[in-house]
Amino acid sequence: MNFYFSEEQNRLREAVATYAKIAGADPQRDIEERDSEFSWDVLNALGEKGWTGVIVPEEYGGLGKGAVEYTIIMEETAKELIYGPQNLIQAQQGLLAVGTEEQKRKWLPELAKGKIMAAQAISEPDAGSSFQNIQTTAVKDGNEWVLNGLKVHINLGKEAQLMMVLAKTDKGLTEFLVDKDSKGIRYEKQDPIGLRSAPMYDVHFEDCRIPADTVLGREGRGIETFMAIFKLSRLGVASQLIGIARGCLEHAVSFTKSRKVGENRVSDFQGIQWIIAKLTAELEAAKLARNQAAWLHDQKVNHNLETSIAKYLAGVIADETVNKAFTLTGSHACYRNRPYDRYVREVKSLLAGGGSSEVMLNNVAREILRPSYHY
């Protein structure tokens, strides 16, 4: 594995970072954060640059790149507190992994160009990581499926033209492609503490009729479809956590270097230096783990273990960084007009995205306890 980005990947990183810094500084972002509104202008700009279709093959209107480029985009946008194309990548990965040719040609071009939004509808009031508790049902009726149930914690549910819904059929859990224009869908907006620029909804399906050909993958094999999506999308969440940790640490360290205490600066004290050094070392470790998992994905090598490790380490360092920022900056961080409040809220929300740290540890343990595993 090459631990360095290629020249092309570095150009992408610089371009995304430059755009995200400008977009993140727009006062409109504060309004969207306050009112929990989606940044459609950001999505359109990302789409015009091709970044919303980074993993989509060129034949479907995308850039035809891989997981490494995807994680670059997610990290750099998150650093400036911009909600990147995570939802779109999830949908694209599902379609590319198990979608029919007809489904790909119907949805991928518009998703790749950021013309429409997508959402994943998995969680329910009594079902998070425990898929066996999913109660949403899909019953076949002639040439249609009839969906009934409640999905919760759905980011961009109402904004999404395409929703991927996990439901129970006679053959087991199955993933469905649900068009927003389908009748029988009701949205209930929520008021989350974080990720407010990706509004959250409870989504009610009430005798919602969808065509028979909207099954994604195979009926009864919804878990396989889910894993085909989330093995990659977890790297996006890890990248968001890493990006936020970078942004938070950058702000805090800058403060310690400028703030004077007597004849010294805050950064002159060894205790402060140790905090900064420890956070930086752990952040670099998380980035390397994420890069390895992304590289393995692009090599088409199994990366269940590496992805879970990357998501876990990214969560640990992001959580520690946003907490230690208050140690580094003191009362300076305790105001709403400074970014630390939002850093904390974004991290707490992202820690649950794609599976909590405890779920990641379960995944790691499962992989290393296999008879074939060797240290």
mmCIF file of C-alpha atoms in Angstrom:
data_model
loop_
_atom_site.group_PDB
_atom_site.id
_atom_site.type_symbol
_atom_site.label_atom_id
_atom_site.label_comp_id
_atom_site.label_asym_id
_atom_site.label_seq_id
_atom_site.Cartn_x
_atom_site.Cartn_y
_atom_site.Cartn_z
ATOM 1 C CA MET A 1 0.000 0.000 0.000
ATOM 2 C CA ASN A 2 1.164 3.507 -0.827
ATOM 3 C CA PHE A 3 0.566 5.716 2.210
ATOM 4 C CA TYR A 4 0.579 8.882 0.119
ATOM 5 C CA PHE A 5 -2.132 10.315 -2.095
ATOM 6 C CA SER A 6 -1.419 10.523 -5.804
ATOM 7 C CA GLU A 7 -1.000 13.928 -7.457
ATOM 8 C CA GLU A 8 -4.556 13.682 -8.755
ATOM 9 C CA GLN A 9 -5.911 12.822 -5.305
ATOM 10 C CA ASN A 10 -3.995 15.714 -3.759
ATOM 11 C CA ARG A 11 -5.452 18.082 -6.338
ATOM 12 C CA LEU A 12 -8.910 16.806 -5.432
ATOM 13 C CA ARG A 13 -8.203 17.297 -1.729
ATOM 14 C CA GLU A 14 -7.020 20.861 -2.282
ATOM 15 C CA ALA A 15 -9.996 21.695 -4.508
ATOM 16 C CA VAL A 16 -12.550 20.308 -2.044
ATOM 17 C CA ALA A 17 -10.826 22.020 0.893
ATOM 18 C CA THR A 18 -10.832 25.360 -0.935
ATOM 19 C CA TYR A 19 -14.505 25.109 -1.849
ATOM 20 C CA ALA A 20 -15.571 23.854 1.599
ATOM 21 C CA LYS A 21 -13.791 26.721 3.381
ATOM 22 C CA ILE A 22 -15.675 29.276 1.283
ATOM 23 C CA ALA A 23 -19.017 27.491 1.562
ATOM 24 C CA GLY A 24 -18.617 26.916 5.289
ATOM 25 C CA ALA A 25 -18.003 30.627 5.906
ATOM 26 C CA ASP A 26 -21.259 31.650 4.188
ATOM 27 C CA PRO A 27 -23.644 33.178 6.793
ATOM 28 C CA GLN A 28 -26.413 31.097 5.227
ATOM 29 C CA ARG A 29 -24.838 28.039 6.903
ATOM 30 C CA ASP A 30 -25.651 29.512 10.328
ATOM 31 C CA ILE A 31 -29.284 29.974 9.339
ATOM 32 C CA GLU A 32 -29.504 26.377 8.078
ATOM 33 C CA GLU A 33 -27.907 25.122 11.289
ATOM 34 C CA ARG A 34 -30.336 27.130 13.411
ATOM 35 C CA ASP A 35 -33.467 26.144 11.475
ATOM 36 C CA SER A 36 -32.302 22.629 10.503
ATOM 37 C CA GLU A 37 -32.504 23.191 6.764
ATOM 38 C CA PHE A 38 -30.618 21.461 3.983
ATOM 39 C CA SER A 39 -28.017 23.356 1.921
ATOM 40 C CA TRP A 40 -29.339 22.828 -1.599
ATOM 41 C CA ASP A 41 -26.871 25.356 -3.007
ATOM 42 C CA VAL A 42 -24.004 23.300 -1.566
ATOM 43 C CA LEU A 43 -25.392 20.107 -3.082
ATOM 44 C CA ASN A 44 -25.731 21.818 -6.469
ATOM 45 C CA ALA A 45 -22.166 23.098 -6.279
ATOM 46 C CA LEU A 46 -20.803 19.699 -5.304
ATOM 47 C CA GLY A 47 -22.767 18.192 -8.177
ATOM 48 C CA GLU A 48 -21.445 20.685 -10.714
ATOM 49 C CA LYS A 49 -17.913 19.724 -9.716
ATOM 50 C CA GLY A 50 -18.739 16.029 -10.078
ATOM 51 C CA TRP A 51 -18.052 15.266 -6.408
ATOM 52 C CA THR A 52 -21.541 13.918 -5.728
ATOM 53 C CA GLY A 53 -20.865 11.110 -8.219
ATOM 54 C CA VAL A 54 -17.298 10.304 -7.284
ATOM 55 C CA ILE A 55 -17.770 6.499 -7.133
ATOM 56 C CA VAL A 56 -20.234 6.240 -10.040
ATOM 57 C CA PRO A 57 -18.782 4.880 -13.309
ATOM 58 C CA GLU A 58 -18.553 7.355 -16.145
ATOM 59 C CA GLU A 59 -21.151 5.445 -18.171
ATOM 60 C CA TYR A 60 -23.734 6.503 -15.567
ATOM 61 C CA GLY A 61 -22.544 10.106 -15.367
ATOM 62 C CA GLY A 62 -20.035 9.851 -12.520
ATOM 63 C CA LEU A 63 -16.302 10.396 -12.074
ATOM 64 C CA GLY A 64 -15.486 6.683 -11.915
ATOM 65 C CA LYS A 65 -13.185 7.043 -8.899
ATOM 66 C CA GLY A 66 -13.015 5.003 -5.708
ATOM 67 C CA ALA A 67 -13.284 4.922 -1.938
ATOM 68 C CA VAL A 68 -10.088 6.913 -1.426
ATOM 69 C CA GLU A 69 -11.485 9.882 -3.360
ATOM 70 C CA TYR A 70 -14.832 9.493 -1.593
ATOM 71 C CA THR A 71 -13.199 9.712 1.839
ATOM 72 C CA ILE A 72 -11.192 12.759 0.772
ATOM 73 C CA ILE A 73 -14.400 14.587 -0.146
ATOM 74 C CA MET A 74 -16.161 13.587 3.062
ATOM 75 C CA GLU A 75 -13.241 14.580 5.292
ATOM 76 C CA GLU A 76 -12.625 17.981 3.732
ATOM 77 C CA THR A 77 -16.295 18.992 3.691
ATOM 78 C CA ALA A 78 -16.806 17.863 7.290
ATOM 79 C CA LYS A 79 -13.759 19.862 8.421
ATOM 80 C CA GLU A 80 -15.646 23.019 7.461
ATOM 81 C CA LEU A 81 -18.927 21.662 8.890
ATOM 82 C CA ILE A 82 -20.413 21.103 5.437
ATOM 83 C CA TYR A 83 -22.677 18.080 5.008
ATOM 84 C CA GLY A 84 -21.106 16.253 2.068
ATOM 85 C CA PRO A 85 -22.579 13.708 -0.366
ATOM 86 C CA GLN A 86 -22.827 10.876 2.196
ATOM 87 C CA ASN A 87 -26.486 10.064 1.503
ATOM 88 C CA LEU A 88 -25.895 10.019 -2.230
ATOM 89 C CA ILE A 89 -22.872 7.718 -1.974
ATOM 90 C CA GLN A 90 -24.852 5.244 0.142
ATOM 91 C CA ALA A 91 -27.576 5.029 -2.490
ATOM 92 C CA GLN A 92 -25.080 4.808 -5.335
ATOM 93 C CA GLN A 93 -23.150 2.024 -3.646
ATOM 94 C CA GLY A 94 -26.330 0.007 -3.130
ATOM 95 C CA LEU A 95 -27.350 0.373 -6.748
ATOM 96 C CA LEU A 96 -23.863 -0.439 -8.033
ATOM 97 C CA ALA A 97 -23.526 -3.480 -5.770
ATOM 98 C CA VAL A 98 -26.873 -5.207 -6.276
ATOM 99 C CA GLY A 99 -29.109 -3.039 -8.484
ATOM 100 C CA THR A 100 -30.516 -4.171 -11.821
ATOM 101 C CA GLU A 101 -29.383 -2.424 -14.982
ATOM 102 C CA GLU A 102 -32.787 -0.759 -15.223
ATOM 103 C CA GLN A 103 -32.509 0.541 -11.646
ATOM 104 C CA LYS A 104 -29.007 1.861 -12.269
ATOM 105 C CA ARG A 105 -29.985 3.734 -15.405
ATOM 106 C CA LYS A 106 -33.073 5.175 -13.743
ATOM 107 C CA TRP A 107 -31.401 6.524 -10.610
ATOM 108 C CA LEU A 108 -27.610 6.791 -10.942
ATOM 109 C CA PRO A 109 -27.283 9.674 -13.446
ATOM 110 C CA GLU A 110 -29.336 12.113 -11.357
ATOM 111 C CA LEU A 111 -27.788 10.918 -8.095
ATOM 112 C CA ALA A 112 -24.297 11.277 -9.556
ATOM 113 C CA LYS A 113 -24.905 14.879 -10.593
ATOM 114 C CA GLY A 114 -26.569 15.831 -7.304
ATOM 115 C CA LYS A 115 -29.846 16.582 -9.032
ATOM 116 C CA ILE A 116 -31.762 14.613 -6.401
ATOM 117 C CA MET A 117 -31.183 13.529 -2.802
ATOM 118 C CA ALA A 118 -31.377 9.995 -1.376
ATOM 119 C CA ALA A 119 -31.924 8.584 2.111
ATOM 120 C CA GLN A 120 -31.609 5.299 3.995
ATOM 121 C CA ALA A 121 -34.603 4.202 6.058
ATOM 122 C CA ILE A 122 -33.406 1.473 8.420
ATOM 123 C CA SER A 123 -33.951 2.400 12.092
ATOM 124 C CA GLU A 124 -37.269 1.991 13.897
ATOM 125 C CA PRO A 125 -38.439 2.814 17.436
ATOM 126 C CA ASP A 126 -37.445 -0.693 18.597
ATOM 127 C CA ALA A 127 -34.849 -1.553 15.949
ATOM 128 C CA GLY A 128 -31.432 0.036 15.570
ATOM 129 C CA SER A 129 -28.613 -2.448 15.167
ATOM 130 C CA SER A 130 -31.057 -5.277 16.005
ATOM 131 C CA PHE A 131 -32.515 -5.940 12.581
ATOM 132 C CA GLN A 132 -34.596 -8.832 13.876
ATOM 133 C CA ASN A 133 -36.827 -6.254 15.599
ATOM 134 C CA ILE A 134 -37.777 -4.475 12.371
ATOM 135 C CA GLN A 135 -41.557 -4.228 12.151
ATOM 136 C CA THR A 136 -42.069 -2.433 8.806
ATOM 137 C CA THR A 137 -43.730 -4.846 6.397
ATOM 138 C CA ALA A 138 -43.971 -5.187 2.630
ATOM 139 C CA VAL A 139 -46.812 -7.361 1.325
ATOM 140 C CA LYS A 140 -47.067 -8.386 -2.322
ATOM 141 C CA ASP A 141 -50.351 -7.420 -3.975
ATOM 142 C CA GLY A 142 -50.391 -8.236 -7.672
ATOM 143 C CA ASN A 143 -47.744 -6.143 -9.402
ATOM 144 C CA GLU A 144 -47.164 -3.987 -6.342
ATOM 145 C CA TRP A 145 -45.737 -4.084 -2.848
ATOM 146 C CA VAL A 146 -47.660 -2.455 0.011
ATOM 147 C CA LEU A 147 -45.439 -0.894 2.691
ATOM 148 C CA ASN A 148 -46.596 -0.236 6.251
ATOM 149 C CA GLY A 149 -44.474 0.868 9.173
ATOM 150 C CA LEU A 150 -42.501 3.637 10.863
ATOM 151 C CA LYS A 151 -38.869 4.539 10.269
ATOM 152 C CA VAL A 152 -37.040 6.947 12.605
ATOM 153 C CA HIS A 153 -33.834 9.036 12.631
ATOM 154 C CA ILE A 154 -33.906 9.430 8.836
ATOM 155 C CA ASN A 155 -31.571 12.218 7.735
ATOM 156 C CA LEU A 156 -32.903 14.042 4.672
ATOM 157 C CA GLY A 157 -35.946 11.774 4.524
ATOM 158 C CA LYS A 158 -38.292 14.423 3.166
ATOM 159 C CA GLU A 159 -35.670 15.981 0.889
ATOM 160 C CA ALA A 160 -34.870 12.609 -0.698
ATOM 161 C CA GLN A 161 -36.440 11.716 -4.027
ATOM 162 C CA LEU A 162 -35.207 8.143 -3.489
ATOM 163 C CA MET A 163 -35.483 6.306 -0.191
ATOM 164 C CA MET A 164 -33.982 2.867 0.450
ATOM 165 C CA VAL A 165 -36.304 1.117 2.884
ATOM 166 C CA LEU A 166 -35.600 -2.104 4.782
ATOM 167 C CA ALA A 167 -38.812 -4.067 5.410
ATOM 168 C CA LYS A 168 -40.018 -7.590 6.204
ATOM 169 C CA THR A 169 -41.562 -9.784 3.514
ATOM 170 C CA ASP A 170 -42.612 -13.450 3.616
ATOM 171 C CA LYS A 171 -39.031 -14.345 2.673
ATOM 172 C CA GLY A 172 -37.349 -12.098 5.236
ATOM 173 C CA LEU A 173 -35.806 -8.640 5.347
ATOM 174 C CA THR A 174 -35.723 -6.959 1.949
ATOM 175 C CA GLU A 175 -34.486 -3.594 0.699
ATOM 176 C CA PHE A 176 -36.801 -1.499 -1.463
ATOM 177 C CA LEU A 177 -36.303 1.555 -3.674
ATOM 178 C CA VAL A 178 -39.103 3.956 -2.806
ATOM 179 C CA ASP A 179 -39.814 7.026 -4.915
ATOM 180 C CA LYS A 180 -40.842 10.112 -2.930
ATOM 181 C CA ASP A 181 -43.830 10.545 -5.241
ATOM 182 C CA SER A 182 -45.333 7.262 -4.032
ATOM 183 C CA LYS A 183 -48.616 7.752 -2.190
ATOM 184 C CA GLY A 184 -48.875 6.829 1.470
ATOM 185 C CA ILE A 185 -45.707 8.481 2.842
ATOM 186 C CA ARG A 186 -45.895 10.937 5.725
ATOM 187 C CA TYR A 187 -42.971 12.874 7.206
ATOM 188 C CA GLU A 188 -42.588 14.129 10.766
ATOM 189 C CA LYS A 189 -39.659 16.520 11.209
ATOM 190 C CA GLN A 190 -37.530 16.109 14.323
ATOM 191 C CA ASP A 191 -35.262 18.524 16.213
ATOM 192 C CA PRO A 192 -31.843 16.833 16.639
ATOM 193 C CA ILE A 193 -28.862 18.324 18.457
ATOM 194 C CA GLY A 194 -26.423 17.640 15.623
ATOM 195 C CA LEU A 195 -26.273 17.224 11.832
ATOM 196 C CA ARG A 196 -28.957 19.875 11.683
ATOM 197 C CA SER A 197 -28.068 20.792 8.094
ATOM 198 C CA ALA A 198 -29.204 17.265 7.205
ATOM 199 C CA PRO A 199 -32.758 17.520 8.623
ATOM 200 C CA MET A 200 -34.034 14.436 10.433
ATOM 201 C CA TYR A 201 -37.467 12.864 10.095
ATOM 202 C CA ASP A 202 -39.657 10.062 11.277
ATOM 203 C CA VAL A 203 -41.172 8.556 8.123
ATOM 204 C CA HIS A 204 -44.554 6.844 8.200
ATOM 205 C CA PHE A 205 -45.530 4.356 5.493
ATOM 206 C CA GLU A 206 -49.295 3.915 5.403
ATOM 207 C CA ASP A 207 -50.444 1.496 2.697
ATOM 208 C CA CYS A 208 -47.688 2.879 0.496
ATOM 209 C CA ARG A 209 -47.831 1.129 -2.883
ATOM 210 C CA ILE A 210 -44.656 0.688 -4.919
ATOM 211 C CA PRO A 211 -43.985 -1.303 -8.121
ATOM 212 C CA ALA A 212 -42.923 -4.948 -7.940
ATOM 213 C CA ASP A 213 -39.560 -4.188 -9.593
ATOM 214 C CA THR A 214 -38.414 -1.884 -6.789
ATOM 215 C CA VAL A 215 -36.723 -4.637 -4.770
ATOM 216 C CA LEU A 216 -33.014 -3.806 -4.438
ATOM 217 C CA GLY A 217 -31.048 -7.035 -4.620
ATOM 218 C CA ARG A 218 -32.940 -10.215 -3.769
ATOM 219 C CA GLU A 219 -36.059 -10.606 -1.685
ATOM 220 C CA GLY A 220 -35.199 -11.895 1.767
ATOM 221 C CA ARG A 221 -31.524 -10.897 1.413
ATOM 222 C CA GLY A 222 -31.819 -7.377 2.759
ATOM 223 C CA ILE A 223 -28.971 -7.814 5.232
ATOM 224 C CA GLU A 224 -26.599 -8.603 2.368
ATOM 225 C CA THR A 225 -27.757 -5.473 0.585
ATOM 226 C CA PHE A 226 -27.339 -3.424 3.753
ATOM 227 C CA MET A 227 -23.781 -4.681 4.249
ATOM 228 C CA ALA A 228 -22.906 -3.987 0.612
ATOM 229 C CA ILE A 229 -23.823 -0.368 1.301
ATOM 230 C CA PHE A 230 -22.502 0.177 4.808
ATOM 231 C CA LYS A 231 -19.075 -1.398 4.433
ATOM 232 C CA LEU A 232 -18.276 1.592 2.252
ATOM 233 C CA SER A 233 -20.479 4.261 3.814
ATOM 234 C CA ARG A 234 -18.949 3.668 7.259
ATOM 235 C CA LEU A 235 -15.725 4.982 5.769
ATOM 236 C CA GLY A 236 -17.624 8.145 4.908
ATOM 237 C CA VAL A 237 -18.777 8.541 8.509
ATOM 238 C CA ALA A 238 -15.232 7.836 9.733
ATOM 239 C CA SER A 239 -14.018 10.554 7.373
ATOM 240 C CA GLN A 240 -16.594 13.015 8.684
ATOM 241 C CA LEU A 241 -15.412 12.332 12.238
ATOM 242 C CA ILE A 242 -11.781 12.756 11.194
ATOM 243 C CA GLY A 243 -12.570 15.997 9.374
ATOM 244 C CA ILE A 244 -14.374 17.463 12.378
ATOM 245 C CA ALA A 245 -11.514 16.405 14.684
ATOM 246 C CA ARG A 246 -9.059 18.160 12.353
ATOM 247 C CA GLY A 247 -11.109 21.343 12.255
ATOM 248 C CA CYS A 248 -11.610 21.398 16.007
ATOM 249 C CA LEU A 249 -7.942 20.710 16.777
ATOM 250 C CA GLU A 250 -6.832 23.353 14.285
ATOM 251 C CA HIS A 251 -8.975 25.996 15.978
ATOM 252 C CA ALA A 252 -7.928 24.989 19.485
ATOM 253 C CA VAL A 253 -4.208 24.812 18.732
ATOM 254 C CA SER A 254 -4.333 28.183 17.004
ATOM 255 C CA PHE A 255 -5.845 29.624 20.178
ATOM 256 C CA THR A 256 -3.114 28.133 22.414
ATOM 257 C CA LYS A 257 -0.424 29.659 20.201
ATOM 258 C CA SER A 258 -1.939 33.135 20.324
ATOM 259 C CA ARG A 259 -3.260 33.333 23.897
ATOM 260 C CA LYS A 260 -0.800 34.839 26.403
ATOM 261 C CA VAL A 261 -0.584 33.878 30.060
ATOM 262 C CA GLY A 262 1.821 36.246 31.752
ATOM 263 C CA GLU A 263 5.035 36.136 29.745
ATOM 264 C CA ASN A 264 4.124 32.786 28.146
ATOM 265 C CA ARG A 265 1.633 31.520 25.629
ATOM 266 C CA VAL A 266 -0.736 28.695 26.470
ATOM 267 C CA SER A 267 1.125 26.420 24.051
ATOM 268 C CA ASP A 268 4.372 26.923 26.018
ATOM 269 C CA PHE A 269 3.150 24.739 28.883
ATOM 270 C CA GLN A 270 4.198 21.095 28.747
ATOM 271 C CA GLY A 271 0.800 19.836 29.915
ATOM 272 C CA ILE A 272 -0.844 21.593 26.964
ATOM 273 C CA GLN A 273 1.823 20.311 24.578
ATOM 274 C CA TRP A 274 1.196 16.733 25.678
ATOM 275 C CA ILE A 275 -2.539 17.073 24.998
ATOM 276 C CA ILE A 276 -1.866 18.460 21.532
ATOM 277 C CA ALA A 277 0.725 15.768 20.770
ATOM 278 C CA LYS A 278 -1.523 12.942 21.969
ATOM 279 C CA LEU A 279 -4.518 14.153 19.963
ATOM 280 C CA THR A 280 -2.384 14.603 16.843
ATOM 281 C CA ALA A 281 -0.879 11.108 17.162
ATOM 282 C CA GLU A 282 -4.301 9.494 17.592
ATOM 283 C CA LEU A 283 -5.723 11.513 14.697
ATOM 284 C CA GLU A 284 -2.912 10.334 12.422
ATOM 285 C CA ALA A 285 -3.559 6.725 13.488
ATOM 286 C CA ALA A 286 -7.262 7.066 12.651
ATOM 287 C CA LYS A 287 -6.434 8.579 9.248
ATOM 288 C CA LEU A 288 -4.050 5.737 8.427
ATOM 289 C CA ALA A 289 -6.627 3.124 9.443
ATOM 290 C CA ARG A 290 -9.260 4.856 7.299
ATOM 291 C CA ASN A 291 -6.887 5.146 4.337
ATOM 292 C CA GLN A 292 -6.003 1.455 4.574
ATOM 293 C CA ALA A 293 -9.651 0.408 4.602
ATOM 294 C CA ALA A 294 -10.441 2.686 1.641
ATOM 295 C CA TRP A 295 -7.456 1.325 -0.283
ATOM 296 C CA LEU A 296 -8.555 -2.263 0.414
ATOM 297 C CA HIS A 297 -12.034 -1.428 -0.865
ATOM 298 C CA ASP A 298 -10.575 -0.096 -4.102
ATOM 299 C CA GLN A 299 -8.458 -3.251 -4.420
ATOM 300 C CA LYS A 300 -11.671 -5.279 -4.018
ATOM 301 C CA VAL A 301 -10.258 -6.964 -0.915
ATOM 302 C CA ASN A 302 -12.447 -7.809 2.087
ATOM 303 C CA HIS A 303 -12.201 -4.941 4.585
ATOM 304 C CA ASN A 304 -14.793 -5.730 7.259
ATOM 305 C CA LEU A 305 -12.172 -5.652 10.011
ATOM 306 C CA GLU A 306 -10.305 -2.602 8.752
ATOM 307 C CA THR A 307 -13.467 -0.552 8.215
ATOM 308 C CA SER A 308 -14.755 -1.284 11.706
ATOM 309 C CA ILE A 309 -11.364 -0.364 13.188
ATOM 310 C CA ALA A 310 -11.298 2.861 11.175
ATOM 311 C CA LYS A 311 -14.795 3.896 12.264
ATOM 312 C CA TYR A 312 -13.994 3.039 15.885
ATOM 313 C CA LEU A 313 -10.699 4.949 15.963
ATOM 314 C CA ALA A 314 -12.222 7.941 14.165
ATOM 315 C CA GLY A 315 -15.002 8.085 16.734
ATOM 316 C CA VAL A 316 -12.588 7.849 19.655
ATOM 317 C CA ILE A 317 -10.317 10.643 18.446
ATOM 318 C CA ALA A 318 -13.191 12.908 17.389
ATOM 319 C CA ASP A 319 -14.906 12.527 20.754
ATOM 320 C CA GLU A 320 -11.665 13.089 22.647
ATOM 321 C CA THR A 321 -10.718 16.105 20.526
ATOM 322 C CA VAL A 322 -13.999 17.974 20.981
ATOM 323 C CA ASN A 323 -13.818 17.357 24.732
ATOM 324 C CA LYS A 324 -10.150 18.333 25.097
ATOM 325 C CA ALA A 325 -10.764 21.497 23.077
ATOM 326 C CA PHE A 326 -12.393 22.913 26.199
ATOM 327 C CA THR A 327 -9.249 22.086 28.188
ATOM 328 C CA LEU A 328 -7.055 23.790 25.609
ATOM 329 C CA THR A 329 -9.172 26.925 25.273
ATOM 330 C CA GLY A 330 -10.974 27.242 28.608
ATOM 331 C CA SER A 331 -13.899 29.642 28.669
ATOM 332 C CA HIS A 332 -13.101 30.743 25.101
ATOM 333 C CA ALA A 333 -14.934 27.631 23.844
ATOM 334 C CA CYS A 334 -18.056 28.176 25.954
ATOM 335 C CA TYR A 335 -19.914 30.460 23.553
ATOM 336 C CA ARG A 336 -22.414 29.695 20.823
ATOM 337 C CA ASN A 337 -20.738 32.075 18.361
ATOM 338 C CA ARG A 338 -17.629 29.851 18.341
ATOM 339 C CA PRO A 339 -17.511 26.481 16.616
ATOM 340 C CA TYR A 340 -16.821 24.180 19.578
ATOM 341 C CA ASP A 341 -20.465 23.817 20.542
ATOM 342 C CA ARG A 342 -21.271 22.561 17.060
ATOM 343 C CA TYR A 343 -18.203 20.321 16.925
ATOM 344 C CA VAL A 344 -19.476 18.518 20.022
ATOM 345 C CA ARG A 345 -23.008 18.141 18.687
ATOM 346 C CA GLU A 346 -21.894 16.926 15.262
ATOM 347 C CA VAL A 347 -19.569 14.316 16.765
ATOM 348 C CA LYS A 348 -22.184 12.996 19.193
ATOM 349 C CA SER A 349 -24.585 12.522 16.258
ATOM 350 C CA LEU A 350 -22.000 10.912 13.975
ATOM 351 C CA LEU A 351 -20.870 8.445 16.645
ATOM 352 C CA ALA A 352 -24.157 6.600 16.117
ATOM 353 C CA GLY A 353 -24.062 6.866 12.329
ATOM 354 C CA GLY A 354 -23.233 3.590 10.618
ATOM 355 C CA GLY A 355 -23.049 1.829 13.984
ATOM 356 C CA SER A 356 -21.887 2.963 17.408
ATOM 357 C CA SER A 357 -18.376 2.464 18.755
ATOM 358 C CA GLU A 358 -19.647 -0.561 20.680
ATOM 359 C CA VAL A 359 -21.077 -2.073 17.491
ATOM 360 C CA MET A 360 -17.721 -1.496 15.795
ATOM 361 C CA LEU A 361 -15.955 -3.291 18.657
ATOM 362 C CA ASN A 362 -18.379 -6.199 18.250
ATOM 363 C CA ASN A 363 -17.493 -6.314 14.552
ATOM 364 C CA VAL A 364 -13.770 -6.267 15.309
ATOM 365 C CA ALA A 365 -14.094 -9.026 17.897
ATOM 366 C CA ARG A 366 -16.129 -11.157 15.496
ATOM 367 C CA GLU A 367 -13.452 -10.865 12.818
ATOM 368 C CA ILE A 368 -10.420 -11.550 15.020
ATOM 369 C CA LEU A 369 -12.062 -14.503 16.773
ATOM 370 C CA ARG A 370 -12.516 -16.361 13.496
ATOM 371 C CA PRO A 371 -10.325 -19.510 13.299
ATOM 372 C CA SER A 372 -8.586 -18.121 10.208
ATOM 373 C CA TYR A 373 -7.436 -14.883 11.888
ATOM 374 C CA HIS A 374 -3.740 -14.468 12.713
ATOM 375 C CA TYR A 375 -2.074 -11.575 14.509
#
